[in-house]
mmCIF file of C-alpha atoms and ligand atoms in Angstrom:
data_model
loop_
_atom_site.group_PDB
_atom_site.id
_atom_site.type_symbol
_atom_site.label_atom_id
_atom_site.label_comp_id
_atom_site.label_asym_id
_atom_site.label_seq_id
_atom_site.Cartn_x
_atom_site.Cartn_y
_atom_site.Cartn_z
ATOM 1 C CA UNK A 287 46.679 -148.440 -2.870
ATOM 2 C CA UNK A 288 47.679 -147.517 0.597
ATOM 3 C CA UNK A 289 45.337 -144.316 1.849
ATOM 4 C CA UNK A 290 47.087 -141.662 3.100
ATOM 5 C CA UNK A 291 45.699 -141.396 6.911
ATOM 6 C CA UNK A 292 43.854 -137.786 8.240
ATOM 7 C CA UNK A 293 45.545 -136.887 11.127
ATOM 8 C CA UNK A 294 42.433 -135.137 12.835
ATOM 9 C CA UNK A 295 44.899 -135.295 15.742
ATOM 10 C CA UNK A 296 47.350 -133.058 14.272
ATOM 11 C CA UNK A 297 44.958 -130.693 12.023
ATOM 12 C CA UNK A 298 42.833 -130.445 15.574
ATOM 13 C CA UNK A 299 46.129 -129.394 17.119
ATOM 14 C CA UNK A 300 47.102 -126.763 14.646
ATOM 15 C CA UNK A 301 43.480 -125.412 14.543
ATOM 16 C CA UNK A 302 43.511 -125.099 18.618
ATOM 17 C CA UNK A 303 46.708 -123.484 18.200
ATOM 18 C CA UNK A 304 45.011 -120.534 16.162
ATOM 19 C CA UNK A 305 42.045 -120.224 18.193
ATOM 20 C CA UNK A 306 44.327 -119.784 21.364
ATOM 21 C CA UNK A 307 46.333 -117.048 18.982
ATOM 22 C CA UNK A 308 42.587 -115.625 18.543
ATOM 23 C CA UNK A 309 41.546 -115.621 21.779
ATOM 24 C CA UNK A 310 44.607 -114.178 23.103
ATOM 25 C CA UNK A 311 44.320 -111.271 20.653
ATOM 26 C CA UNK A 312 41.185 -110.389 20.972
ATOM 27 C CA UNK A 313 41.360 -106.868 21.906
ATOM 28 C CA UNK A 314 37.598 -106.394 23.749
ATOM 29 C CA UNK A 315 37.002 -107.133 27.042
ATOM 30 C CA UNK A 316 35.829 -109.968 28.858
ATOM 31 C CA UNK A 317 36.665 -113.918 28.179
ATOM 32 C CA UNK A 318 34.673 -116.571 26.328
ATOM 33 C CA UNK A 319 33.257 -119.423 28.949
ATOM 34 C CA UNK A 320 31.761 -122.137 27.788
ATOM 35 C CA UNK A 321 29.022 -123.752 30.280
ATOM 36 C CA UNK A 322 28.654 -127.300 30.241
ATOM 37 C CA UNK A 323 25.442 -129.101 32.281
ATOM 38 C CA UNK A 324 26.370 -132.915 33.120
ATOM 39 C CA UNK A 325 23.135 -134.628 34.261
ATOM 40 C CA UNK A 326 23.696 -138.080 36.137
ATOM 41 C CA UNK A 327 27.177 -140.143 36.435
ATOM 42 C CA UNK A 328 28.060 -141.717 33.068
ATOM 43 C CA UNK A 329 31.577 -142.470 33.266
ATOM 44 C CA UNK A 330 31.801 -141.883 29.295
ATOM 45 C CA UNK A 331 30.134 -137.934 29.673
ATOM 46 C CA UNK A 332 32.571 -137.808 32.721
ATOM 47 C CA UNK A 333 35.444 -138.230 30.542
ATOM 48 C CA UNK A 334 34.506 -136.008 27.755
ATOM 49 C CA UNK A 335 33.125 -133.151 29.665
ATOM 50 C CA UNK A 336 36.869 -133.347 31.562
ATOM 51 C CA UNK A 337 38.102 -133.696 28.117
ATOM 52 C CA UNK A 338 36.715 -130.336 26.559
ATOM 53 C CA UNK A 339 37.298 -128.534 29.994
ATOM 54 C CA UNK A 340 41.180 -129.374 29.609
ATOM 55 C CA UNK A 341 40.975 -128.610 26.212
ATOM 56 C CA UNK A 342 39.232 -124.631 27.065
ATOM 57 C CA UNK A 343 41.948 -123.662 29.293
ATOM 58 C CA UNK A 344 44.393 -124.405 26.665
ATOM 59 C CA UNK A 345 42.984 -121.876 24.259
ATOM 60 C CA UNK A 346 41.856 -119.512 27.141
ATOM 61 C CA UNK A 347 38.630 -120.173 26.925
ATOM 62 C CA UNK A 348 36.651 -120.831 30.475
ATOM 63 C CA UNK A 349 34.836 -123.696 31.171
ATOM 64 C CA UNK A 350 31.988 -124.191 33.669
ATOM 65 C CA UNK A 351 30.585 -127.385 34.529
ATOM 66 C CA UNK A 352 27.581 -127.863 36.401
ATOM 67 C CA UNK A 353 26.793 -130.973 37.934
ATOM 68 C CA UNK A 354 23.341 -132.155 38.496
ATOM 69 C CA UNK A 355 21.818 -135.578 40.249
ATOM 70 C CA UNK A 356 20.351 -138.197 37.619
ATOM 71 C CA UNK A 357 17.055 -137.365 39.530
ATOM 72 C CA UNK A 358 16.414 -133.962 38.659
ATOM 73 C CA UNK A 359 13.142 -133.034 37.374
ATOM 74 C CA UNK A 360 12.752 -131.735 33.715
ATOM 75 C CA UNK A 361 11.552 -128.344 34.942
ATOM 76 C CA UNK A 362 14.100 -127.463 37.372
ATOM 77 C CA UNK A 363 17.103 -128.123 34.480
ATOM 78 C CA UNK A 364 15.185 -126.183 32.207
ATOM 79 C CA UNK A 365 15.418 -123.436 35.112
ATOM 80 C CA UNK A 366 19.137 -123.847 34.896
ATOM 81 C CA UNK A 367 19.110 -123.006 31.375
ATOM 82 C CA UNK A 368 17.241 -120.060 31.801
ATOM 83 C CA UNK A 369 19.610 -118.858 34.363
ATOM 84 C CA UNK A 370 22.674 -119.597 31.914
ATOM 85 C CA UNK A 371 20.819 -117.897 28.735
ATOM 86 C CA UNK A 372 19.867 -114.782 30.894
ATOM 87 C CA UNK A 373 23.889 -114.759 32.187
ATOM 88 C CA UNK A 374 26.428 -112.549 30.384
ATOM 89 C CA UNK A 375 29.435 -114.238 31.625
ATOM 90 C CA UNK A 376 28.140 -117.227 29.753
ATOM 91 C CA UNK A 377 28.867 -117.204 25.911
ATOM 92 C CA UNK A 378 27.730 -120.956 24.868
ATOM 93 C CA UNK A 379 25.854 -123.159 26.376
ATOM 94 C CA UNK A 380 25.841 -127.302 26.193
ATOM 95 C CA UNK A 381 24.355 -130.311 27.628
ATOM 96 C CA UNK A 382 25.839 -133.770 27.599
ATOM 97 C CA UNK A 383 24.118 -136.134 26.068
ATOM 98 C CA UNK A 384 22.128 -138.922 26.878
ATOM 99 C CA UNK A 385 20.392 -137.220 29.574
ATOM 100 C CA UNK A 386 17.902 -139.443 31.891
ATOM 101 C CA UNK A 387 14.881 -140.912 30.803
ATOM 102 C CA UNK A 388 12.297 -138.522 32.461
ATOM 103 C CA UNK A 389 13.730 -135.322 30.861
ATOM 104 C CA UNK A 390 13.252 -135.013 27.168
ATOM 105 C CA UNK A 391 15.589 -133.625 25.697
ATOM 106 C CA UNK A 392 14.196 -131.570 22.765
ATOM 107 C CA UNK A 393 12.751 -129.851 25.147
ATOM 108 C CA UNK A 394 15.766 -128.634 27.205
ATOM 109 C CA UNK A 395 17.803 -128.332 23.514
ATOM 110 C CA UNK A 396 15.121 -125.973 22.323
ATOM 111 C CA UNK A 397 15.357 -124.089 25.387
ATOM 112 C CA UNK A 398 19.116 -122.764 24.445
ATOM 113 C CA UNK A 399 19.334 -119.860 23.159
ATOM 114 C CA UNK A 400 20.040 -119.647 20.156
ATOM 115 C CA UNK A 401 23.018 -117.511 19.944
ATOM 116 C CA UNK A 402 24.465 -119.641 22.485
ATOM 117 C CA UNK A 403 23.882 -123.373 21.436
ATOM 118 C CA UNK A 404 27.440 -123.985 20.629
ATOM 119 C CA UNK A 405 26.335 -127.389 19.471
ATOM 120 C CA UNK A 406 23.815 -126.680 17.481
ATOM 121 C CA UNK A 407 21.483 -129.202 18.364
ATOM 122 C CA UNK A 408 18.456 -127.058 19.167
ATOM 123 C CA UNK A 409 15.696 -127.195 16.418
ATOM 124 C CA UNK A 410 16.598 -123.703 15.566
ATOM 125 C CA UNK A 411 20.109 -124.210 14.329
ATOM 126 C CA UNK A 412 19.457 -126.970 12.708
ATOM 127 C CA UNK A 413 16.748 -125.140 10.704
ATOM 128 C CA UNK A 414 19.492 -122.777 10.352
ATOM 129 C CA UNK A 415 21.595 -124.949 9.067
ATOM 130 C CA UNK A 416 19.147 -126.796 6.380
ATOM 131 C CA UNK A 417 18.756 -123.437 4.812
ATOM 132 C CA UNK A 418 22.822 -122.805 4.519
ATOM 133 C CA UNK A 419 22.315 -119.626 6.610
ATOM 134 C CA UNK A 420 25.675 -118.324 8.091
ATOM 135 C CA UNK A 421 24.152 -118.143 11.511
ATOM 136 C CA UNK A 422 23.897 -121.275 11.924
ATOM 137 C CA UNK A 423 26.290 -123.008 14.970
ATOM 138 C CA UNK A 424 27.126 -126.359 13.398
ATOM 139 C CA UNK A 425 27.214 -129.392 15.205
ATOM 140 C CA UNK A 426 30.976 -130.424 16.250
ATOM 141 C CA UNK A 427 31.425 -133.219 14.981
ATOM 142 C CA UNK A 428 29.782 -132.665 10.919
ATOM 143 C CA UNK A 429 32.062 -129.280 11.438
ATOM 144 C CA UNK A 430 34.760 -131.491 12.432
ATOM 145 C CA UNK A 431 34.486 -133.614 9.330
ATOM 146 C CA UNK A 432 34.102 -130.988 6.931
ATOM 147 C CA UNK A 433 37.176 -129.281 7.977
ATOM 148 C CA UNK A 434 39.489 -132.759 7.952
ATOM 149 C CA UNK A 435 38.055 -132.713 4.601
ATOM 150 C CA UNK A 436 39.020 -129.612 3.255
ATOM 151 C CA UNK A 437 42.120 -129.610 5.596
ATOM 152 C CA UNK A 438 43.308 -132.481 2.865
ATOM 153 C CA UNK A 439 42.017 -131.034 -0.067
ATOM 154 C CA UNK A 440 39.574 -133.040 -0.887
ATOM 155 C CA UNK A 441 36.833 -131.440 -3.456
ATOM 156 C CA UNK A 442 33.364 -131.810 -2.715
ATOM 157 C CA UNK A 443 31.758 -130.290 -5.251
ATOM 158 C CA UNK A 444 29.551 -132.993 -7.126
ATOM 159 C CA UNK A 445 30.875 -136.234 -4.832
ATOM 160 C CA UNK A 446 28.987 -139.206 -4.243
ATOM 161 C CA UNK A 447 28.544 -139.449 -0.234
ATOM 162 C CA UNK A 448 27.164 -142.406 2.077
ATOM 163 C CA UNK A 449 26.868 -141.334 5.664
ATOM 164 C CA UNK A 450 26.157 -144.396 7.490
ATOM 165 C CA UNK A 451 23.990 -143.416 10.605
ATOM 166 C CA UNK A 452 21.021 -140.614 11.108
ATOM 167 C CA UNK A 453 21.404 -139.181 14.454
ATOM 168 C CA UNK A 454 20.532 -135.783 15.334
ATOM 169 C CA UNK A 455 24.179 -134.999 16.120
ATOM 170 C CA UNK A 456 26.102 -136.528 13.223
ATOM 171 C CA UNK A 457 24.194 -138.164 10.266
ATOM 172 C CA UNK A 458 21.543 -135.508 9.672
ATOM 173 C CA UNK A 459 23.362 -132.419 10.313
ATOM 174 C CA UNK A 460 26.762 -133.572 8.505
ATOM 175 C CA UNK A 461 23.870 -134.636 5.533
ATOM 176 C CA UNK A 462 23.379 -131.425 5.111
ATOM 177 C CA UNK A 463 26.345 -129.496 5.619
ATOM 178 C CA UNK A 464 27.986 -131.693 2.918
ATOM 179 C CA UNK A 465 24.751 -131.173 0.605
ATOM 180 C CA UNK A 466 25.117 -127.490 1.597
ATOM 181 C CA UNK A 467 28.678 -128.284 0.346
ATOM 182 C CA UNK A 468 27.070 -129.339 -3.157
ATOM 183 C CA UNK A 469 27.664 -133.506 -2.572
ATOM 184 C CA UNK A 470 24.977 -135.719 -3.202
ATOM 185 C CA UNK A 471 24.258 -137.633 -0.103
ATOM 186 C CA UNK A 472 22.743 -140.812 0.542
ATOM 187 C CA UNK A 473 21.752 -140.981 4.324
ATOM 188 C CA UNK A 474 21.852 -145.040 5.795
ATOM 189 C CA UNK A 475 20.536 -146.358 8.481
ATOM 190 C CA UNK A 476 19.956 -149.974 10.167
ATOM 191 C CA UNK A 477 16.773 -150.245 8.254
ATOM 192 C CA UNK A 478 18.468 -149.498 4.662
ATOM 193 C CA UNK A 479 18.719 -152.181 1.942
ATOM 194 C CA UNK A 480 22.187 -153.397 0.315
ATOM 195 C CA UNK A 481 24.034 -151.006 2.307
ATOM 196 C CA UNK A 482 27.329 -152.285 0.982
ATOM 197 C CA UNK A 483 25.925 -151.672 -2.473
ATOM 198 C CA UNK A 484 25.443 -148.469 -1.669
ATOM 199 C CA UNK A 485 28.828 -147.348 0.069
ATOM 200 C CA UNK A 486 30.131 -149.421 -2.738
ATOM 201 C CA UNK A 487 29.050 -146.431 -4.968
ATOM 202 C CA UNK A 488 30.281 -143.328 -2.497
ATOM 203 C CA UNK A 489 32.961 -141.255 -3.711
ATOM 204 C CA UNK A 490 33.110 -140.491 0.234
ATOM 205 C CA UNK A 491 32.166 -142.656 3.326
ATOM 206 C CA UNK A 492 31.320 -141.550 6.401
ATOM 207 C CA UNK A 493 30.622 -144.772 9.263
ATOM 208 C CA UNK A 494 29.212 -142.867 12.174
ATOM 209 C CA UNK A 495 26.900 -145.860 13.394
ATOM 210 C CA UNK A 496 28.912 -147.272 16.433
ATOM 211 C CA UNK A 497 28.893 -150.791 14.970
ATOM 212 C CA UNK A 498 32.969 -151.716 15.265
ATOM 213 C CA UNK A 499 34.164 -152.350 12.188
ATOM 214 C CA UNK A 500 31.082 -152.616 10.437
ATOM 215 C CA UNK A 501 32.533 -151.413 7.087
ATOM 216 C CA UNK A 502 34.774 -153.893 5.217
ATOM 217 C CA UNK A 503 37.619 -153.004 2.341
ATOM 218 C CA UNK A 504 35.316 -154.849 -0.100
ATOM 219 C CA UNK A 505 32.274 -152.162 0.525
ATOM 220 C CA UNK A 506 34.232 -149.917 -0.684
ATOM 221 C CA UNK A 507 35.141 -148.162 -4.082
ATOM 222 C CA UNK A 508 39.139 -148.145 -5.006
ATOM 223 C CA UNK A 509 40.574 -144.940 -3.842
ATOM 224 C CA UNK A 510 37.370 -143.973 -1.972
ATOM 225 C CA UNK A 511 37.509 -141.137 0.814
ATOM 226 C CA UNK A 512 36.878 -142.826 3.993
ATOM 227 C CA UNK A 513 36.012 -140.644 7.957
ATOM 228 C CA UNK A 514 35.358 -143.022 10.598
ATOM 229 C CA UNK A 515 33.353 -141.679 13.124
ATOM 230 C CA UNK A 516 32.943 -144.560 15.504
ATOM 231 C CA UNK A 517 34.358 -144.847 18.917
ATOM 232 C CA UNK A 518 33.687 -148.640 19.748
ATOM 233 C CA UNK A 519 35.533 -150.630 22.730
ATOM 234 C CA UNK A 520 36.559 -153.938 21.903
ATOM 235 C CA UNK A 521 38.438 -155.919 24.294
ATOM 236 C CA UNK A 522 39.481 -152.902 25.900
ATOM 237 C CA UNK A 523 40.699 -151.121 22.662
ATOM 238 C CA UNK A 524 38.810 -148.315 20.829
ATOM 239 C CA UNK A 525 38.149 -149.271 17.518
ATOM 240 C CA UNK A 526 35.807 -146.887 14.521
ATOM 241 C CA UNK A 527 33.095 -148.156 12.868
ATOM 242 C CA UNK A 528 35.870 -148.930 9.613
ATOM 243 C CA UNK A 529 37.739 -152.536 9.275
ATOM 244 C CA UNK A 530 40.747 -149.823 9.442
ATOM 245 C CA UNK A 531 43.393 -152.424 8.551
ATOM 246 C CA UNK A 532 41.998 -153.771 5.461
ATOM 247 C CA UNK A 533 39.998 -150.316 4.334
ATOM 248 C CA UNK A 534 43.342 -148.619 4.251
ATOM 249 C CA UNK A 535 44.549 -150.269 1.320
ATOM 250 C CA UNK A 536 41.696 -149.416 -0.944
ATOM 251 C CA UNK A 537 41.159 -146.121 0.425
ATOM 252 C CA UNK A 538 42.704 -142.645 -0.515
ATOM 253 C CA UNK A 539 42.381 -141.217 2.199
ATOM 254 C CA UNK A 540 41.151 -142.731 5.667
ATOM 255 C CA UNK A 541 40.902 -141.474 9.705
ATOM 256 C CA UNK A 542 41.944 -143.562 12.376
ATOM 257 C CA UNK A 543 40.141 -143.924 15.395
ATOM 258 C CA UNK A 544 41.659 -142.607 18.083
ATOM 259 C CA UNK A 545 43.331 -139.704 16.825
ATOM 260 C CA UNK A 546 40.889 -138.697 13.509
ATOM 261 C CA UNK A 547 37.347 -136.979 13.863
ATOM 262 C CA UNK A 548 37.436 -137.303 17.964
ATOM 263 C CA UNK A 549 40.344 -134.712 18.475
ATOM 264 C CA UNK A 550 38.102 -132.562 15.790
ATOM 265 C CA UNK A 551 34.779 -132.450 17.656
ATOM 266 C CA UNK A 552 36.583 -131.017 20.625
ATOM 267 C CA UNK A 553 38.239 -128.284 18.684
ATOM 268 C CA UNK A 554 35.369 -127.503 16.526
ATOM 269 C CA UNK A 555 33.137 -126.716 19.744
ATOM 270 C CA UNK A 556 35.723 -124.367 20.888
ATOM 271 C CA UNK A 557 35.533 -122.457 17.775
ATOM 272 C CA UNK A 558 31.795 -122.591 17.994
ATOM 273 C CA UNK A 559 32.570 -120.880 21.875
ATOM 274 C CA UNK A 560 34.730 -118.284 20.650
ATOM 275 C CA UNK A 561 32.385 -117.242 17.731
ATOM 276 C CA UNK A 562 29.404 -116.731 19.934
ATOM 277 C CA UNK A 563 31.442 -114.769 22.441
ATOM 278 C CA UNK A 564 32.404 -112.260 19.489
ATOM 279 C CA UNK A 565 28.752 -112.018 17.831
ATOM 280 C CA UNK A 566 27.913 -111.316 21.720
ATOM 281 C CA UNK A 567 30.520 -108.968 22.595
ATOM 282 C CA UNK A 568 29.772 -107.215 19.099
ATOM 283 C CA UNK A 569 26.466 -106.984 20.090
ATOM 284 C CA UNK A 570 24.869 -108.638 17.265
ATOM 285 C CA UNK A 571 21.626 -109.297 17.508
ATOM 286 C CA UNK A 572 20.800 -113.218 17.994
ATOM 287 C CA UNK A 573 19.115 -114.447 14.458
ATOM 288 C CA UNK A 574 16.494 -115.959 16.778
ATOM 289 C CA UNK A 575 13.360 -113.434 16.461
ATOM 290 C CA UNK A 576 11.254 -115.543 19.343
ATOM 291 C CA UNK A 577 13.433 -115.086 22.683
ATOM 292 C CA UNK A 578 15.974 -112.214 21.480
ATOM 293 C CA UNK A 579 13.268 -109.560 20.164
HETATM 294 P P1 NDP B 1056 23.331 -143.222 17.487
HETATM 295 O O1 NDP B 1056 23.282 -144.502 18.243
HETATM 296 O O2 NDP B 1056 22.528 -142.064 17.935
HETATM 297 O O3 NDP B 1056 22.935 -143.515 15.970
HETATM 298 C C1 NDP B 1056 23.459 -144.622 15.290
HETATM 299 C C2 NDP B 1056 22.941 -144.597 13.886
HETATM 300 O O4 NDP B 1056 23.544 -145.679 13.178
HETATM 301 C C3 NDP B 1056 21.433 -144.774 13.770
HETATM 302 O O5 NDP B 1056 20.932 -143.920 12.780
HETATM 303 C C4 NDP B 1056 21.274 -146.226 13.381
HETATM 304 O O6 NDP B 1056 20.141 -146.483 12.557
HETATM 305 C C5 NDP B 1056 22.522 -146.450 12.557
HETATM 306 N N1 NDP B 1056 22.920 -147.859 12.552
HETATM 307 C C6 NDP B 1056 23.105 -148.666 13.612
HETATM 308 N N2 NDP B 1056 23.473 -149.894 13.202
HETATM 309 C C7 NDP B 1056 23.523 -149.855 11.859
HETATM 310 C C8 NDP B 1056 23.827 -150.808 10.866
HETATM 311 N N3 NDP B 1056 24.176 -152.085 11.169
HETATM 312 N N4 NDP B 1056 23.786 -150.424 9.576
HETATM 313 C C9 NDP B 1056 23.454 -149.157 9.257
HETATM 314 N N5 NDP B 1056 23.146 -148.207 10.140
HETATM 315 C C10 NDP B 1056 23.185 -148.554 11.450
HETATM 316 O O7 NDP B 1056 24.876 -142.870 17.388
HETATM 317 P P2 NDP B 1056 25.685 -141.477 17.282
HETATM 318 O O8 NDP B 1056 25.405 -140.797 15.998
HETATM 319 O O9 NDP B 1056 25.546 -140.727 18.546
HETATM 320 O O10 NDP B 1056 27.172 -142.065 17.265
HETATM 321 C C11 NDP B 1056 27.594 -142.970 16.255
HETATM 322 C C12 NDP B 1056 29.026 -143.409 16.579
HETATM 323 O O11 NDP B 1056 29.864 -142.265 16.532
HETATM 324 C C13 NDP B 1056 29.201 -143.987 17.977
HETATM 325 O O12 NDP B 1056 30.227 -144.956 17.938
HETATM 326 C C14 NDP B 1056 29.669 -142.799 18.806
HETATM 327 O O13 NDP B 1056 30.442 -143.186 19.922
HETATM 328 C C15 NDP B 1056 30.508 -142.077 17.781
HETATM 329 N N6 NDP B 1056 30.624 -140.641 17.991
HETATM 330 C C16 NDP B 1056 31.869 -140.106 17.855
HETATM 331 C C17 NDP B 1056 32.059 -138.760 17.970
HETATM 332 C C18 NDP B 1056 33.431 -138.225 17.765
HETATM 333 O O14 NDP B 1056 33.680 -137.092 18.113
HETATM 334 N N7 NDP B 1056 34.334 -139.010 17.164
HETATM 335 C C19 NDP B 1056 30.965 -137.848 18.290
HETATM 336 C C20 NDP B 1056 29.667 -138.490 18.345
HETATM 337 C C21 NDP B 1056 29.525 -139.839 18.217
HETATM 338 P P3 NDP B 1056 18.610 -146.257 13.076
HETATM 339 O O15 NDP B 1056 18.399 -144.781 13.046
HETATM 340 O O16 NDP B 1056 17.798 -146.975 12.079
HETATM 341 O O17 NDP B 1056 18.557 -146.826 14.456
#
């Protein structure tokens, strides 16, 4: 079997394309800006934060990056976010991640506000989201997966899943999105037993770990659904987390990296920017009862 390959490049494309036809359209006043808060000089944040502002002004959406030394104190950027929730101007809010060492960053996530955590990785959306409430802003990139997913018609409903990797901002929120989307889903991690056993058993595979090619043709079922979230450099090429070369002839379906979920997390946060702006401009109330009473 040769897998047919997700073009997350083009299905981000067409989906930008509609959000631009969106925000053009939208008959109320004002425009949607996204605000993004860069701590420090990683080149890698550099290059995605210029990434997603490119990708704004395409749809119309403003972007706003603010630009902060690696040394700033914990209470002073939690200022900044303050100023940001309190703005109007401002419909979503995010901060790159990793940010330094002496700022933890729970703290600054929880500080969003909820209504405009485009992200969705303050503890409130994610509580959101682990009780399937429609308020909930999903993380990008889980968002980003889902929709390749159902973009190819792929049915969920009852599907063996291995997600390999827990973070905060893939593993555990995609985990339940897709359980939300009535998989079952086993969650691995570097500390789980006969991993290949297990992914040997998955309907659908999801390698978001950042180990380059970690996942070989023979861990996985014939015909399996493969999403390869991994952006690994190797020798100066990006690879995923997938042994794409061999995995494609056992898989159905399978993303390349670049060009599969990396063009959807992009696209997916826009959509996350536009739908705050509307629940904002519509004045509806933010779901959070603490800060928005
Ligand atoms: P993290 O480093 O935060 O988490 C990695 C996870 O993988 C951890 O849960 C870790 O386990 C697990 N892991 C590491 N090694 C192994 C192993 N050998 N076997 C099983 N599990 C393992 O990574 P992120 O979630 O932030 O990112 C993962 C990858 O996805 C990276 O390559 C990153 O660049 C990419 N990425 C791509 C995006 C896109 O838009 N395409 C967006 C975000 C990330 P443990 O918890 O036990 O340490």
């Amino acid at each position: 079997m040769t897998a047919q390959i997700i073009s997350g490049k083009e299905i981000a494309s067409r989906r930008r394309e509609d959000l631009a036809e969106k925000v053009k359209n939208y008959s109320g006043s004002g425009t949607p800006v996204l605000a993004v808060v860069l701590v420090g000089e990683d080149e890698a944040s550099e290059i995605y934060v210029r990434n997603k502002k490119k990708a704004a002004a395409a749809v119309g959406i403003g972007c706003e990056v603010m630009t902060f030394a690696s040394s700033i104190g914990e209470n002073a950027l939690l200022e900044v976010i303050d100023e940001l929730n309190e703005n109007p101007h401002i419909s979503g809010i995010i901060v790159q991640l990793p940010l330094p060492k002496q700022i933890n960053s729970l703290h600054v996530l929880s500080r969003i506000r909820p209504d405009k955590d485009v992200d969705g990785f303050s503890p409130y959306n994610a509580g959101l989201l682990s009780y399937n409430h429609p308020d909930a802003f999903v993380a990008a990139t889980p968002k980003g997966i889902l929709a390749l997913l159902l973009a190819v018609g792929i049915e969920l409903t009852g599907k063996n899943v291995v997600i390999i990797g827990r973070s905060n901002i893939v593993g555990k929120p995609l985990a339940m999105l897709l359980t939300n989307h009535n998989c079952t889903v086993t969650l691995a991690h570097s500390k789980t037993q006969n991993l290949s056993e297990a992914v040997r058993q998955a309907d659908i595979v999801v390698a978001a770990c950042g180990r380059p090619k970690l996942v070989k043709a023979d861990w996985l079922k014939e015909g399996a659904v493969v999403i390869d979230v991994g952006i690994n450099r190797v020798d100066g090429r990006l690879c995923g987390d997938v042994d794409f070369e061999e995995a494609k002839e056992k898989a159905s379906f399978i993303t390349p990296v670049p060009g599969g979920v990396g063009p959807m997390t992009v696209a997916m946060l826009l959509e996350n920017t536009f739908e705050a702006f509307c629940r904002q401009q519509n004045n509806q109330a933010c779901c959070c009862r603490h800060c928005c009473s």
